[in-house]
């Protein structure tokens, strides 16, 4: 659940370095099942697009 929470937080604002590291660490969510994997993957794709837009607007 931590990974999903961080993805949703990252869509609202830019993640700090320690949050990005935690997202990378927690991205598998659940090691034994795919309980919320589809939602996580969709939300992570949205986060990547938002990050691209943020970087483009910063330049």
Coordinates of N, CA and C in Angstrom, one line a residue:
X1 N 0.8 -1.2 0.0 CA 0.0 0.0 0.0 C 0.9 1.3 0.0
X2 N 2.1 1.2 0.6 CA 2.9 2.4 0.6 C 3.3 2.9 -0.8
X3 N 3.5 1.9 -1.7 CA 3.9 2.3 -3.1 C 2.7 3.0 -3.8
X4 N 1.5 2.5 -3.6 CA 0.3 3.2 -4.2 C 0.1 4.6 -3.6
X5 N 0.3 4.7 -2.3 CA 0.1 6.0 -1.6 C 1.1 7.0 -2.2
X6 N 2.4 6.6 -2.4 CA 3.4 7.5 -2.9 C 3.1 7.9 -4.3
X7 N 2.6 7.0 -5.1 CA 2.2 7.3 -6.5 C 1.1 8.3 -6.5
X8 N 0.1 8.2 -5.7 CA -1.0 9.2 -5.7 C -0.5 10.5 -5.1
X9 N 0.4 10.5 -4.2 CA 1.0 11.7 -3.7 C 1.9 12.4 -4.7
X10 N 2.6 11.6 -5.5 CA 3.4 12.2 -6.5 C 2.6 12.8 -7.7
X11 N 1.4 12.4 -7.8 CA 0.5 13.1 -8.8 C 0.1 14.4 -8.4
X12 N 0.0 14.6 -7.0 CA -0.4 15.9 -6.5 C 0.7 16.9 -6.4
X13 N 1.9 16.4 -6.1 CA 3.1 17.3 -6.0 C 4.3 16.5 -6.3
X14 N 5.4 17.2 -6.5 CA 6.7 16.6 -6.8 C 7.2 15.8 -5.6
X15 N 7.6 14.6 -5.8 CA 8.1 13.8 -4.7 C 9.5 14.2 -4.3
X16 N 9.8 14.2 -3.0 CA 11.2 14.4 -2.5 C 12.1 13.2 -2.8
X17 N 13.3 13.4 -2.7 CA 14.3 12.3 -3.0 C 14.0 11.1 -2.1
X18 N 13.8 11.2 -0.8 CA 13.6 10.1 0.0 C 12.2 9.4 -0.4
X19 N 11.3 10.1 -0.8 CA 10.0 9.6 -1.3 C 10.2 8.8 -2.6
X20 N 11.0 9.3 -3.5 CA 11.3 8.6 -4.7 C 12.0 7.3 -4.4
X21 N 12.9 7.3 -3.5 CA 13.6 6.0 -3.1 C 12.6 5.0 -2.5
X22 N 11.7 5.5 -1.7 CA 10.7 4.7 -1.0 C 9.8 4.1 -2.1
X23 N 9.4 4.9 -3.1 CA 8.6 4.4 -4.2 C 9.3 3.3 -4.9
X24 N 10.5 3.5 -5.2 CA 11.3 2.5 -5.9 C 11.4 1.2 -5.1
X25 N 11.6 1.3 -3.8 CA 11.7 0.2 -2.9 C 10.4 -0.5 -2.8
X26 N 9.3 0.2 -2.7 CA 7.9 -0.3 -2.5 C 7.1 -0.6 -3.8
X27 N 7.7 -0.4 -4.9 CA 7.0 -0.6 -6.1 C 6.4 -2.0 -6.4
X28 N 7.0 -3.1 -5.9 CA 6.4 -4.4 -6.1 C 5.1 -4.5 -5.3
X29 N 4.8 -3.7 -4.3 CA 3.7 -3.7 -3.5 C 3.6 -4.9 -2.6
X30 N 3.2 -6.0 -3.2 CA 3.0 -7.3 -2.5 C 3.8 -8.3 -3.2
X31 N 4.7 -8.9 -2.5 CA 5.6 -9.9 -3.1 C 4.9 -11.2 -3.5
X32 N 3.8 -11.5 -2.9 CA 3.2 -12.8 -3.1 C 1.9 -12.8 -3.9
X33 N 1.4 -11.7 -4.3 CA 0.2 -11.6 -5.1 C 0.2 -10.3 -5.9
X34 N -0.7 -10.2 -6.7 CA -0.9 -8.9 -7.5 C -2.2 -8.2 -7.1
X35 N -2.4 -8.1 -5.8 CA -3.7 -7.6 -5.3 C -4.1 -6.2 -5.9
X36 N -3.2 -5.3 -6.0 CA -3.6 -4.0 -6.6 C -2.6 -3.6 -7.6
X37 N -2.0 -4.5 -8.3 CA -0.9 -4.3 -9.3 C -1.4 -3.5 -10.5
X38 N -2.6 -3.8 -11.0 CA -3.1 -3.1 -12.1 C -3.4 -1.6 -11.8
X39 N -4.0 -1.3 -10.7 CA -4.2 0.1 -10.3 C -2.9 0.8 -10.1
X40 N -1.9 0.1 -9.5 CA -0.6 0.7 -9.2 C 0.1 1.1 -10.6
X41 N 0.1 0.1 -11.5 CA 0.7 0.3 -12.8 C 0.0 1.5 -13.6
X42 N -1.3 1.6 -13.5 CA -2.0 2.7 -14.2 C -1.6 4.0 -13.5
X43 N -1.6 4.1 -12.2 CA -1.3 5.3 -11.5 C 0.1 5.7 -11.7
X44 N 1.0 4.7 -11.8 CA 2.5 5.0 -12.0 C 2.7 5.6 -13.4
X45 N 1.9 5.1 -14.4 CA 2.0 5.7 -15.7 C 1.6 7.1 -15.7
X46 N 0.5 7.4 -15.0 CA 0.0 8.8 -14.9 C 1.1 9.7 -14.2
X47 N 1.8 9.1 -13.2 CA 2.8 9.9 -12.5 C 4.0 10.2 -13.4
X48 N 4.4 9.2 -14.2 CA 5.5 9.5 -15.2 C 5.1 10.6 -16.1
X49 N 3.9 10.6 -16.6 CA 3.5 11.6 -17.6 C 3.5 13.0 -16.9
X50 N 3.0 13.0 -15.7 CA 3.0 14.3 -14.9 C 4.4 14.8 -14.7
X51 N 5.3 13.9 -14.3 CA 6.7 14.2 -14.2 C 7.3 14.8 -15.5
X52 N 7.0 14.2 -16.6 CA 7.5 14.7 -17.9 C 7.0 16.1 -18.1
X53 N 5.7 16.4 -17.8 CA 5.1 17.7 -18.0 C 5.8 18.7 -17.1
X54 N 6.1 18.3 -15.8 CA 6.7 19.2 -14.9 C 8.1 19.6 -15.4
X55 N 8.9 18.6 -15.8 CA 10.2 18.8 -16.4 C 10.2 19.7 -17.6
X56 N 9.2 19.5 -18.5 CA 9.1 20.4 -19.7 C 8.8 21.8 -19.3
X57 N 7.9 22.0 -18.3 CA 7.6 23.4 -17.9 C 8.7 24.1 -17.1
X58 N 9.6 23.3 -16.5 CA 10.7 23.9 -15.8 C 11.8 24.4 -16.7
X59 N 11.8 23.9 -17.9 CA 12.9 24.2 -18.9 C 12.5 25.4 -19.6

